[in-house]
PDB file of C-alpha atoms and ligand atoms in Angstrom:
ATOM      1  CA  SER Y   1     -30.355  11.868   5.346  1.00  0.00           C
ATOM      2  CA  HIS Y   2     -31.125   8.959   3.226  1.00  0.00           C
ATOM      3  CA  ASP Y   3     -27.911  10.196   1.808  1.00  0.00           C
ATOM      4  CA  MET Y   4     -25.801   8.950   4.516  1.00  0.00           C
ATOM      5  CA  MET Y   5     -27.716   5.713   4.639  1.00  0.00           C
ATOM      6  CA  GLY Y   6     -27.080   4.905   1.740  1.00  0.00           C
ATOM      7  CA  ILE Y   7     -30.065   5.026   0.197  1.00  0.00           C
ATOM      8  CA  HIS Y   8     -29.651   6.589  -3.292  1.00  0.00           C
ATOM      9  CA  PRO Y   9     -33.246   6.831  -5.742  1.00  0.00           C
ATOM     10  CA  TYR Y  10     -30.714   5.882  -8.644  1.00  0.00           C
ATOM     11  CA  SER Y  11     -30.117   2.550  -9.645  1.00  0.00           C
ATOM     12  CA  GLY Y  12     -29.083   2.196 -12.987  1.00  0.00           C
ATOM     13  CA  LEU Y  13     -25.578   0.723 -12.982  1.00  0.00           C
ATOM     14  CA  GLU Y  14     -23.966   3.832 -14.791  1.00  0.00           C
ATOM     15  CA  ASP Y  15     -24.604   5.420 -11.246  1.00  0.00           C
ATOM     16  CA  PRO Y  16     -21.781   5.167  -9.174  1.00  0.00           C
ATOM     17  CA  TYR Y  17     -23.872   5.652  -6.198  1.00  0.00           C
ATOM     18  CA  SER Y  18     -25.588   1.867  -7.207  1.00  0.00           C
ATOM     19  CA  LEU Y  19     -22.429   0.726  -6.389  1.00  0.00           C
ATOM     20  CA  TYR Y  20     -22.808   0.760  -2.896  1.00  0.00           C
ATOM     21  CA  PRO Y  21     -23.998  -2.000  -1.586  1.00  0.00           C
ATOM     22  CA  HIS Y  22     -27.548  -2.626  -0.282  1.00  0.00           C
ATOM     23  CA  SER Y  23     -28.031  -6.228  -1.605  1.00  0.00           C
ATOM     24  CA  LEU Y  24     -25.498  -9.159  -1.163  1.00  0.00           C
ATOM     25  CA  ARG Y  25     -24.887  -9.759  -4.626  1.00  0.00           C
ATOM     26  CA  ASN Y  26     -23.614  -6.170  -4.665  1.00  0.00           C
ATOM     27  CA  ILE Y  27     -21.093  -6.301  -1.933  1.00  0.00           C
ATOM     28  CA  ASP Y  28     -19.916 -10.024  -3.718  1.00  0.00           C
ATOM     29  CA  GLU Y  29     -19.159  -7.890  -7.034  1.00  0.00           C
ATOM     30  CA  LEU Y  30     -18.051  -4.896  -5.300  1.00  0.00           C
ATOM     31  CA  CYS Y  31     -15.298  -7.521  -3.965  1.00  0.00           C
ATOM     32  CA  ALA Y  32     -14.722  -9.283  -6.977  1.00  0.00           C
ATOM     33  CA  SER Y  33     -13.779  -6.017  -8.892  1.00  0.00           C
ATOM     34  CA  ILE Y  34     -11.510  -5.045  -5.623  1.00  0.00           C
ATOM     35  CA  VAL Y  35      -9.373  -8.488  -5.763  1.00  0.00           C
ATOM     36  CA  ARG Y  36      -9.246  -8.443  -9.419  1.00  0.00           C
ATOM     37  CA  SER Y  37      -7.918  -4.896  -9.706  1.00  0.00           C
ATOM     38  CA  HIS Y  38      -5.445  -6.162  -6.512  1.00  0.00           C
ATOM     39  CA  ARG Y  39      -4.026  -9.099  -8.144  1.00  0.00           C
ATOM     40  CA  GLU Y  40      -3.704  -6.989 -11.772  1.00  0.00           C
ATOM     41  CA  THR Y  41      -1.549  -4.479 -10.530  1.00  0.00           C
ATOM     42  CA  SER Y  42       0.774  -7.064  -7.549  1.00  0.00           C
ATOM     43  CA  GLN Y  43       3.615  -7.085  -9.568  1.00  0.00           C
ATOM     44  CA  TYR Y  44       4.116 -11.043  -8.552  1.00  0.00           C
ATOM     45  CA  ARG Y  45       1.569 -13.751  -7.876  1.00  0.00           C
ATOM     46  CA  VAL Y  46       2.254 -15.394  -4.651  1.00  0.00           C
ATOM     47  CA  GLU Y  47       3.246 -18.596  -5.999  1.00  0.00           C
ATOM     48  CA  GLU Y  48       6.160 -16.682  -8.151  1.00  0.00           C
ATOM     49  CA  LEU Y  49       7.625 -14.665  -4.970  1.00  0.00           C
ATOM     50  CA  GLN Y  50       7.626 -18.547  -3.149  1.00  0.00           C
ATOM     51  CA  ALA Y  51       9.715 -19.799  -5.964  1.00  0.00           C
ATOM     52  CA  LEU Y  52      12.025 -17.044  -6.026  1.00  0.00           C
ATOM     53  CA  ARG Y  53      12.271 -17.586  -1.375  1.00  0.00           C
ATOM     54  CA  TRP Y  54      15.994 -19.180  -2.277  1.00  0.00           C
ATOM     55  CA  LYS Y  55      17.183 -15.729  -4.085  1.00  0.00           C
ATOM     56  CA  LEU Y  56      19.673 -14.285  -1.517  1.00  0.00           C
ATOM     57  CA  PHE Y  57      22.021 -11.854  -2.176  1.00  0.00           C
ATOM     58  CA  SER Y  58      25.731 -12.632  -2.302  1.00  0.00           C
ATOM     59  CA  ARG Y  59      28.166 -11.323   0.450  1.00  0.00           C
ATOM     60  CA  GLU Y  60      29.425  -9.567  -2.182  1.00  0.00           C
ATOM     61  CA  GLU Y  61      26.124  -7.779  -3.697  1.00  0.00           C
ATOM     62  CA  ILE Y  62      25.265  -6.945   0.389  1.00  0.00           C
ATOM     63  CA  GLN Y  63      28.201  -4.789   0.300  1.00  0.00           C
ATOM     64  CA  ALA Y  64      28.237  -3.566  -2.767  1.00  0.00           C
ATOM     65  CA  TYR Y  65      24.618  -1.792  -2.003  1.00  0.00           C
ATOM     66  CA  GLN Y  66      26.080  -0.677   1.883  1.00  0.00           C
ATOM     67  CA  SER Y  67      29.489   0.855   0.437  1.00  0.00           C
ATOM     68  CA  LYS Y  68      26.507   3.154  -1.937  1.00  0.00           C
ATOM     69  CA  SER Y  69      26.992   6.905  -1.077  1.00  0.00           C
ATOM     70  CA  VAL Y  70      23.477   7.942   0.907  1.00  0.00           C
ATOM     71  CA  ASP Y  71      21.970  10.005  -1.666  1.00  0.00           C
ATOM     72  CA  GLU Y  72      22.736   7.271  -4.220  1.00  0.00           C
ATOM     73  CA  MET Y  73      21.253   4.986  -2.448  1.00  0.00           C
ATOM     74  CA  TRP Y  74      17.831   7.014  -1.399  1.00  0.00           C
ATOM     75  CA  GLN Y  75      17.648   7.772  -5.451  1.00  0.00           C
ATOM     76  CA  HIS Y  76      17.475   3.971  -5.761  1.00  0.00           C
ATOM     77  CA  CYS Y  77      15.147   3.127  -3.168  1.00  0.00           C
ATOM     78  CA  ALA Y  78      12.817   6.122  -4.367  1.00  0.00           C
ATOM     79  CA  ILE Y  79      12.709   4.798  -7.779  1.00  0.00           C
ATOM     80  CA  ARG Y  80      12.108   1.489  -6.066  1.00  0.00           C
ATOM     81  CA  LEU Y  81       9.078   2.765  -4.571  1.00  0.00           C
ATOM     82  CA  THR Y  82       8.013   4.935  -6.686  1.00  0.00           C
ATOM     83  CA  ASP Y  83       7.475   1.811  -9.276  1.00  0.00           C
ATOM     84  CA  ALA Y  84       5.100   0.454  -6.488  1.00  0.00           C
ATOM     85  CA  VAL Y  85       3.348   3.335  -6.038  1.00  0.00           C
ATOM     86  CA  GLN Y  86       2.554   3.662  -9.537  1.00  0.00           C
ATOM     87  CA  PHE Y  87       1.035   0.439  -9.166  1.00  0.00           C
ATOM     88  CA  VAL Y  88      -1.125   1.049  -6.255  1.00  0.00           C
ATOM     89  CA  VAL Y  89      -2.503   4.178  -8.123  1.00  0.00           C
ATOM     90  CA  GLU Y  90      -3.420   1.745 -10.693  1.00  0.00           C
ATOM     91  CA  PHE Y  91      -5.087  -0.624  -7.994  1.00  0.00           C
ATOM     92  CA  ALA Y  92      -7.250   2.556  -6.820  1.00  0.00           C
ATOM     93  CA  LYS Y  93      -8.212   3.629  -9.970  1.00  0.00           C
ATOM     94  CA  HIS Y  94     -10.344   0.606 -10.035  1.00  0.00           C
ATOM     95  CA  ILE Y  95     -11.737   0.260  -6.585  1.00  0.00           C
ATOM     96  CA  PRO Y  96     -15.227   0.925  -7.300  1.00  0.00           C
ATOM     97  CA  GLY Y  97     -16.426   4.685  -6.425  1.00  0.00           C
ATOM     98  CA  PHE Y  98     -12.683   5.794  -6.103  1.00  0.00           C
ATOM     99  CA  ARG Y  99     -12.764   7.621 -10.224  1.00  0.00           C
ATOM    100  CA  MET Y 100     -15.957   9.395  -9.200  1.00  0.00           C
ATOM    101  CA  LEU Y 101     -14.496  11.550  -6.447  1.00  0.00           C
ATOM    102  CA  SER Y 102     -13.169  14.980  -7.405  1.00  0.00           C
ATOM    103  CA  GLN Y 103      -9.435  14.886  -8.782  1.00  0.00           C
ATOM    104  CA  ASN Y 104      -8.658  16.522  -5.489  1.00  0.00           C
ATOM    105  CA  ASP Y 105      -9.647  13.702  -3.259  1.00  0.00           C
ATOM    106  CA  GLN Y 106      -8.334  11.213  -5.504  1.00  0.00           C
ATOM    107  CA  ILE Y 107      -4.521  13.179  -5.172  1.00  0.00           C
ATOM    108  CA  ALA Y 108      -5.470  13.573  -1.503  1.00  0.00           C
ATOM    109  CA  LEU Y 109      -6.006   9.982  -0.626  1.00  0.00           C
ATOM    110  CA  LEU Y 110      -3.436   8.727  -3.055  1.00  0.00           C
ATOM    111  CA  LYS Y 111      -0.639  11.150  -0.800  1.00  0.00           C
ATOM    112  CA  THR Y 112      -0.993   9.421   2.282  1.00  0.00           C
ATOM    113  CA  GLY Y 113      -2.320   5.921   1.515  1.00  0.00           C
ATOM    114  CA  SER Y 114      -0.175   4.896  -1.713  1.00  0.00           C
ATOM    115  CA  MET Y 115       2.526   4.370   1.205  1.00  0.00           C
ATOM    116  CA  GLU Y 116       0.660   2.903   3.278  1.00  0.00           C
ATOM    117  CA  VAL Y 117      -0.499   0.530   0.574  1.00  0.00           C
ATOM    118  CA  VAL Y 118       2.939  -0.300  -0.269  1.00  0.00           C
ATOM    119  CA  LEU Y 119       4.015  -1.424   3.071  1.00  0.00           C
ATOM    120  CA  VAL Y 120       0.750  -3.586   3.583  1.00  0.00           C
ATOM    121  CA  ARG Y 121       1.934  -5.075   0.005  1.00  0.00           C
ATOM    122  CA  MET Y 122       5.345  -5.696   1.024  1.00  0.00           C
ATOM    123  CA  SER Y 123       3.779  -8.739   3.523  1.00  0.00           C
ATOM    124  CA  ARG Y 124       3.804 -10.451   0.166  1.00  0.00           C
ATOM    125  CA  PHE Y 125       7.117 -10.113  -0.704  1.00  0.00           C
ATOM    126  CA  PHE Y 126       8.347 -10.778   2.591  1.00  0.00           C
ATOM    127  CA  ASN Y 127      10.393 -13.950   3.782  1.00  0.00           C
ATOM    128  CA  THR Y 128       9.399 -14.183   7.827  1.00  0.00           C
ATOM    129  CA  GLU Y 129      11.686 -16.653   7.893  1.00  0.00           C
ATOM    130  CA  ASN Y 130      15.121 -15.010   7.481  1.00  0.00           C
ATOM    131  CA  ASN Y 131      13.527 -11.755   7.366  1.00  0.00           C
ATOM    132  CA  THR Y 132      14.450 -10.678   4.263  1.00  0.00           C
ATOM    133  CA  VAL Y 133      11.826  -8.766   1.563  1.00  0.00           C
ATOM    134  CA  PHE Y 134      12.292  -9.202  -2.037  1.00  0.00           C
ATOM    135  CA  PHE Y 135      14.228  -5.833  -3.666  1.00  0.00           C
ATOM    136  CA  ASP Y 136      15.951  -5.576  -7.180  1.00  0.00           C
ATOM    137  CA  GLY Y 137      15.754  -9.251  -7.980  1.00  0.00           C
ATOM    138  CA  LYS Y 138      16.731 -10.987  -4.744  1.00  0.00           C
ATOM    139  CA  PHE Y 139      15.825 -11.829  -1.133  1.00  0.00           C
ATOM    140  CA  ALA Y 140      17.392  -8.573   1.123  1.00  0.00           C
ATOM    141  CA  GLY Y 141      17.835  -8.324   4.813  1.00  0.00           C
ATOM    142  CA  THR Y 142      18.052  -4.925   6.488  1.00  0.00           C
ATOM    143  CA  GLU Y 143      21.951  -4.459   6.468  1.00  0.00           C
ATOM    144  CA  VAL Y 144      21.212  -4.089   2.521  1.00  0.00           C
ATOM    145  CA  PHE Y 145      19.849  -0.801   3.683  1.00  0.00           C
ATOM    146  CA  LYS Y 146      22.295   0.516   5.846  1.00  0.00           C
ATOM    147  CA  SER Y 147      24.000   3.462   3.834  1.00  0.00           C
ATOM    148  CA  LEU Y 148      20.129   5.063   3.753  1.00  0.00           C
ATOM    149  CA  ALA Y 149      21.345   5.925   7.346  1.00  0.00           C
ATOM    150  CA  CYS Y 150      18.214   5.587   8.924  1.00  0.00           C
ATOM    151  CA  GLY Y 151      18.111   1.820  10.630  1.00  0.00           C
ATOM    152  CA  ASP Y 152      14.894   2.836  13.042  1.00  0.00           C
ATOM    153  CA  LEU Y 153      12.488   2.965   9.965  1.00  0.00           C
ATOM    154  CA  ILE Y 154      14.341   0.049   8.143  1.00  0.00           C
ATOM    155  CA  ALA Y 155      13.432  -1.946  11.613  1.00  0.00           C
ATOM    156  CA  ALA Y 156       9.878  -0.666  11.996  1.00  0.00           C
ATOM    157  CA  VAL Y 157       9.321  -1.405   8.097  1.00  0.00           C
ATOM    158  CA  PHE Y 158      10.462  -5.057   8.502  1.00  0.00           C
ATOM    159  CA  ASP Y 159       8.726  -5.300  11.798  1.00  0.00           C
ATOM    160  CA  PHE Y 160       5.779  -4.529  10.139  1.00  0.00           C
ATOM    161  CA  ALA Y 161       5.862  -6.871   7.438  1.00  0.00           C
ATOM    162  CA  HIS Y 162       6.051  -9.040  10.164  1.00  0.00           C
ATOM    163  CA  GLY Y 163       3.506  -8.481  11.890  1.00  0.00           C
ATOM    164  CA  MET Y 164       1.369  -9.051   8.929  1.00  0.00           C
ATOM    165  CA  CYS Y 165       2.708 -12.197   7.878  1.00  0.00           C
ATOM    166  CA  ALA Y 166       1.930 -13.247  11.310  1.00  0.00           C
ATOM    167  CA  LEU Y 167      -1.500 -12.653  10.301  1.00  0.00           C
ATOM    168  CA  LYS Y 168      -1.776 -15.328   7.072  1.00  0.00           C
ATOM    169  CA  LEU Y 169      -4.019 -12.935   5.167  1.00  0.00           C
ATOM    170  CA  THR Y 170      -5.424 -14.673   1.594  1.00  0.00           C
ATOM    171  CA  GLU Y 171      -4.994 -12.454  -0.768  1.00  0.00           C
ATOM    172  CA  GLN Y 172      -8.811 -11.610  -1.165  1.00  0.00           C
ATOM    173  CA  GLN Y 173      -7.947 -10.471   2.326  1.00  0.00           C
ATOM    174  CA  ILE Y 174      -5.445  -8.157   1.299  1.00  0.00           C
ATOM    175  CA  ALA Y 175      -7.185  -7.110  -1.407  1.00  0.00           C
ATOM    176  CA  LEU Y 176      -9.962  -5.390   0.659  1.00  0.00           C
ATOM    177  CA  PHE Y 177      -7.626  -4.156   3.050  1.00  0.00           C
ATOM    178  CA  SER Y 178      -5.714  -2.541   1.098  1.00  0.00           C
ATOM    179  CA  ALA Y 179      -8.505  -0.669  -0.685  1.00  0.00           C
ATOM    180  CA  LEU Y 180      -9.788   0.155   2.932  1.00  0.00           C
ATOM    181  CA  VAL Y 181      -6.447   1.874   3.621  1.00  0.00           C
ATOM    182  CA  LEU Y 182      -6.620   3.814   0.518  1.00  0.00           C
ATOM    183  CA  ILE Y 183     -10.166   5.203   0.791  1.00  0.00           C
ATOM    184  CA  ASN Y 184     -10.215   6.944   4.543  1.00  0.00           C
ATOM    185  CA  ALA Y 185     -12.731   9.562   4.853  1.00  0.00           C
ATOM    186  CA  ASP Y 186     -10.016  10.932   7.709  1.00  0.00           C
ATOM    187  CA  ARG Y 187      -7.522  11.765   5.454  1.00  0.00           C
ATOM    188  CA  PRO Y 188      -6.679  15.755   5.264  1.00  0.00           C
ATOM    189  CA  CYS Y 189      -7.312  17.913   2.952  1.00  0.00           C
ATOM    190  CA  LEU Y 190     -10.324  16.158   1.368  1.00  0.00           C
ATOM    191  CA  GLU Y 191     -13.212  18.084  -0.416  1.00  0.00           C
ATOM    192  CA  ASP Y 192     -15.955  16.193   0.178  1.00  0.00           C
ATOM    193  CA  ARG Y 193     -15.674  14.039   2.807  1.00  0.00           C
ATOM    194  CA  SER Y 194     -19.228  12.511   3.069  1.00  0.00           C
ATOM    195  CA  LYS Y 195     -18.827  11.124  -0.298  1.00  0.00           C
ATOM    196  CA  VAL Y 196     -15.350   9.702   0.579  1.00  0.00           C
ATOM    197  CA  GLN Y 197     -17.218   8.490   3.019  1.00  0.00           C
ATOM    198  CA  ARG Y 198     -19.999   6.779   1.144  1.00  0.00           C
ATOM    199  CA  VAL Y 199     -17.128   4.795  -0.551  1.00  0.00           C
ATOM    200  CA  GLN Y 200     -15.190   3.931   2.294  1.00  0.00           C
ATOM    201  CA  ARG Y 201     -18.488   2.233   3.970  1.00  0.00           C
ATOM    202  CA  SER Y 202     -19.320  -0.223   1.076  1.00  0.00           C
ATOM    203  CA  VAL Y 203     -15.507  -1.243   1.147  1.00  0.00           C
ATOM    204  CA  GLU Y 204     -16.100  -2.274   4.911  1.00  0.00           C
ATOM    205  CA  SER Y 205     -18.900  -3.540   3.987  1.00  0.00           C
ATOM    206  CA  GLY Y 206     -17.178  -5.552   1.822  1.00  0.00           C
ATOM    207  CA  LEU Y 207     -14.110  -6.551   4.121  1.00  0.00           C
ATOM    208  CA  THR Y 208     -17.129  -7.873   6.381  1.00  0.00           C
ATOM    209  CA  HIS Y 209     -18.409  -9.772   3.689  1.00  0.00           C
ATOM    210  CA  ILE Y 210     -14.979 -11.657   3.225  1.00  0.00           C
ATOM    211  CA  LEU Y 211     -14.155 -12.077   6.732  1.00  0.00           C
ATOM    212  CA  HIS Y 212     -17.672 -13.149   7.713  1.00  0.00           C
ATOM    213  CA  ARG Y 213     -17.803 -16.210   5.201  1.00  0.00           C
ATOM    214  CA  ASP Y 214     -13.770 -16.762   5.943  1.00  0.00           C
ATOM    215  CA  ASN Y 215     -14.930 -17.593   9.308  1.00  0.00           C
ATOM    216  CA  GLN Y 216     -12.372 -14.762  10.823  1.00  0.00           C
ATOM    217  CA  GLU Y 217     -14.423 -11.846  11.556  1.00  0.00           C
ATOM    218  CA  SER Y 218     -11.721 -11.396  14.808  1.00  0.00           C
ATOM    219  CA  LEU Y 219      -8.998 -10.546  12.027  1.00  0.00           C
ATOM    220  CA  MET Y 220     -11.323  -6.788  11.779  1.00  0.00           C
ATOM    221  CA  HIS Y 221     -10.177  -5.390  15.367  1.00  0.00           C
ATOM    222  CA  LYS Y 222      -6.688  -6.646  14.444  1.00  0.00           C
ATOM    223  CA  LEU Y 223      -6.261  -4.987  11.040  1.00  0.00           C
ATOM    224  CA  TYR Y 224      -7.764  -1.400  12.342  1.00  0.00           C
ATOM    225  CA  GLN Y 225      -4.910  -1.778  14.495  1.00  0.00           C
ATOM    226  CA  ARG Y 226      -2.447  -2.413  11.587  1.00  0.00           C
ATOM    227  CA  MET Y 227      -3.500   0.952  10.222  1.00  0.00           C
ATOM    228  CA  ALA Y 228      -2.577   2.481  13.216  1.00  0.00           C
ATOM    229  CA  VAL Y 229       0.774   1.368  13.259  1.00  0.00           C
ATOM    230  CA  LEU Y 230       0.851   2.032   9.565  1.00  0.00           C
ATOM    231  CA  ARG Y 231       0.035   6.171  10.079  1.00  0.00           C
ATOM    232  CA  SER Y 232       3.302   6.197  12.095  1.00  0.00           C
ATOM    233  CA  LEU Y 233       5.254   4.478   9.628  1.00  0.00           C
ATOM    234  CA  CYS Y 234       4.373   6.931   7.063  1.00  0.00           C
ATOM    235  CA  SER Y 235       4.972  10.133   9.419  1.00  0.00           C
ATOM    236  CA  LEU Y 236       8.248   8.247   9.878  1.00  0.00           C
ATOM    237  CA  HIS Y 237       8.863   7.701   6.236  1.00  0.00           C
ATOM    238  CA  MET Y 238       8.133  11.711   6.127  1.00  0.00           C
ATOM    239  CA  GLU Y 239      10.346  12.765   9.031  1.00  0.00           C
ATOM    240  CA  LYS Y 240      13.350  11.030   7.562  1.00  0.00           C
ATOM    241  CA  LEU Y 241      12.496  12.396   3.988  1.00  0.00           C
ATOM    242  CA  ARG Y 242      12.736  15.948   5.181  1.00  0.00           C
ATOM    243  CA  TRP Y 243      15.930  15.106   6.858  1.00  0.00           C
ATOM    244  CA  PHE Y 244      16.708  14.356   3.654  1.00  0.00           C
ATOM    245  CA  SER Y 245      16.135  17.193   1.159  1.00  0.00           C
ATOM    246  CA  GLN Y 246      17.420  19.412   3.715  1.00  0.00           C
ATOM    247  CA  ARG Y 247      21.042  17.429   3.799  1.00  0.00           C
ATOM    248  CA  TYR Y 248      21.023  16.404  -0.291  1.00  0.00           C
ATOM    249  CA  PRO Y 249      18.838  19.146  -1.868  1.00  0.00           C
ATOM    250  CA  LEU Y 250      20.304  18.800  -4.643  1.00  0.00           C
ATOM    251  CA  THR Y 251      19.271  14.673  -4.834  1.00  0.00           C
ATOM    252  CA  ALA Y 252      15.672  15.242  -4.115  1.00  0.00           C
ATOM    253  CA  HIS Y 253      14.941  18.313  -6.185  1.00  0.00           C
ATOM    254  CA  SER Y 254      16.289  16.906  -9.524  1.00  0.00           C
ATOM    255  CA  LEU Y 255      17.316  13.267  -9.275  1.00  0.00           C
ATOM    256  CA  PHE Y 256      14.107  11.785  -7.675  1.00  0.00           C
ATOM    257  CA  PRO Y 257      10.805  10.822  -9.634  1.00  0.00           C
ATOM    258  CA  PRO Y 258       8.804  13.334 -10.109  1.00  0.00           C
ATOM    259  CA  LEU Y 259       5.633  10.609  -8.878  1.00  0.00           C
ATOM    260  CA  TYR Y 260       7.360  10.592  -5.887  1.00  0.00           C
ATOM    261  CA  LYS Y 261       8.236  14.143  -5.163  1.00  0.00           C
ATOM    262  CA  GLU Y 262       4.494  14.810  -5.931  1.00  0.00           C
ATOM    263  CA  LEU Y 263       2.892  12.725  -3.564  1.00  0.00           C
ATOM    264  CA  PHE Y 264       5.399  12.770  -0.694  1.00  0.00           C
ATOM    265  CA  ALA Y 265       7.414  15.981  -0.734  1.00  0.00           C
TER     266      ALA Y 265
HETATM  267  C1  LIG I 301       6.696  -3.436  -1.752  1.00  0.00           C
HETATM  268  C2  LIG I 301       5.723  -4.014  -2.407  1.00  0.00           C
HETATM  269  C3  LIG I 301       5.891  -3.855  -3.793  1.00  0.00           C
HETATM  270  C4  LIG I 301       6.991  -4.200  -4.702  1.00  0.00           C
HETATM  271  C5  LIG I 301       7.764  -3.028  -3.618  1.00  0.00           C
HETATM  272  C6  LIG I 301       8.645  -2.594  -4.091  1.00  0.00           C
HETATM  273  C7  LIG I 301      10.029  -1.591  -3.166  1.00  0.00           C
HETATM  274  C8  LIG I 301       9.996  -1.749  -1.965  1.00  0.00           C
HETATM  275  C9  LIG I 301       8.708  -2.337  -1.396  1.00  0.00           C
HETATM  276  C10 LIG I 301       7.728  -3.177  -2.496  1.00  0.00           C
HETATM  277  C11 LIG I 301       9.244  -2.974   0.360  1.00  0.00           C
HETATM  278  C12 LIG I 301      10.102  -1.416   0.153  1.00  0.00           C
HETATM  279  C13 LIG I 301      11.394  -1.618   0.271  1.00  0.00           C
HETATM  280  C14 LIG I 301      11.277  -0.763  -1.026  1.00  0.00           C
HETATM  281  C15 LIG I 301      12.267  -0.803  -2.235  1.00  0.00           C
HETATM  282  C16 LIG I 301      12.556   0.577  -1.005  1.00  0.00           C
HETATM  283  C17 LIG I 301      12.123   0.025   0.638  1.00  0.00           C
HETATM  284  C18 LIG I 301      12.276  -2.778   0.369  1.00  0.00           C
HETATM  285  C19 LIG I 301       8.902  -5.110  -2.138  1.00  0.00           C
HETATM  286  C20 LIG I 301      12.723  -0.266   1.689  1.00  0.00           C
HETATM  287  C21 LIG I 301      12.208  -0.330   3.026  1.00  0.00           C
HETATM  288  C22 LIG I 301      13.599   1.068   1.981  1.00  0.00           C
HETATM  289  C23 LIG I 301      12.892   2.660   2.111  1.00  0.00           C
HETATM  290  C24 LIG I 301      13.504   3.784   2.189  1.00  0.00           C
HETATM  291  C25 LIG I 301      13.143   4.998   1.580  1.00  0.00           C
HETATM  292  C26 LIG I 301      13.255   5.634   2.914  1.00  0.00           C
HETATM  293  C27 LIG I 301      13.838   5.636   0.809  1.00  0.00           C
HETATM  294  O1  LIG I 301       4.647  -4.357  -4.643  1.00  0.00           O
END
């Protein structure tokens, strides 16, 4: 149908479908708004993080994290993660087409995609030289997260960040890739899959466009591979969360941030 091909009778800017890229100018505008939204919701600029790289936790500070109880540390990390997710929600709202989706579909996309985008964003907060991540104001190695008692998840997450860093993506590429991770028509529980698919195609052509412009088309294949790894990481996160909720129902129920429960529980 015409719909599927992105051909639409409307052309007014107030019409969401006009944002689907028929022309180079539309693709440029789409990329520009996704990049702007990424910049405005990314908490720290790359240069700021670069300047903070020397700030490491001391032996005593690491020990303090390690001597927290399992549920105390989980609660602490859930709060930090929820903060980060909130910025991703803000980012999503400004992806052209996202707000035209039904409330149900917006939530369905965020439920599965927000954690994945947080992990994509983690690569900006990661120092590959010493395998540390910016957490609570300083750079932390895996040992800081010991009391969570999920070393396999932490190792996999750090590994993923390492792999993302190796791709040496620009901020624009990270922005478009994050949008593509979020707008995925294959997610479960979508009402209007074809509408999501149209938005997805527009984001895809945006990413293709900037990779072409940067002369890095070969990255596309690698990015699709990263998306598969992301999916497995997030199911591992959910598995750990279920394990935790069974052991510490009270913390999971009353001390986790509402948004964390809403999206992941
Ligand atoms: C990701 C990029 C965000 C800022 C940010 C905030 C919290 C960080 C997160 C980043 C990376 C992953 C992180 C998290 C807090 C805890 C979590 C370090 C840097 C680790 C992996 C622990 C996960 C524990 C769950 C199992 C609860 O813009």
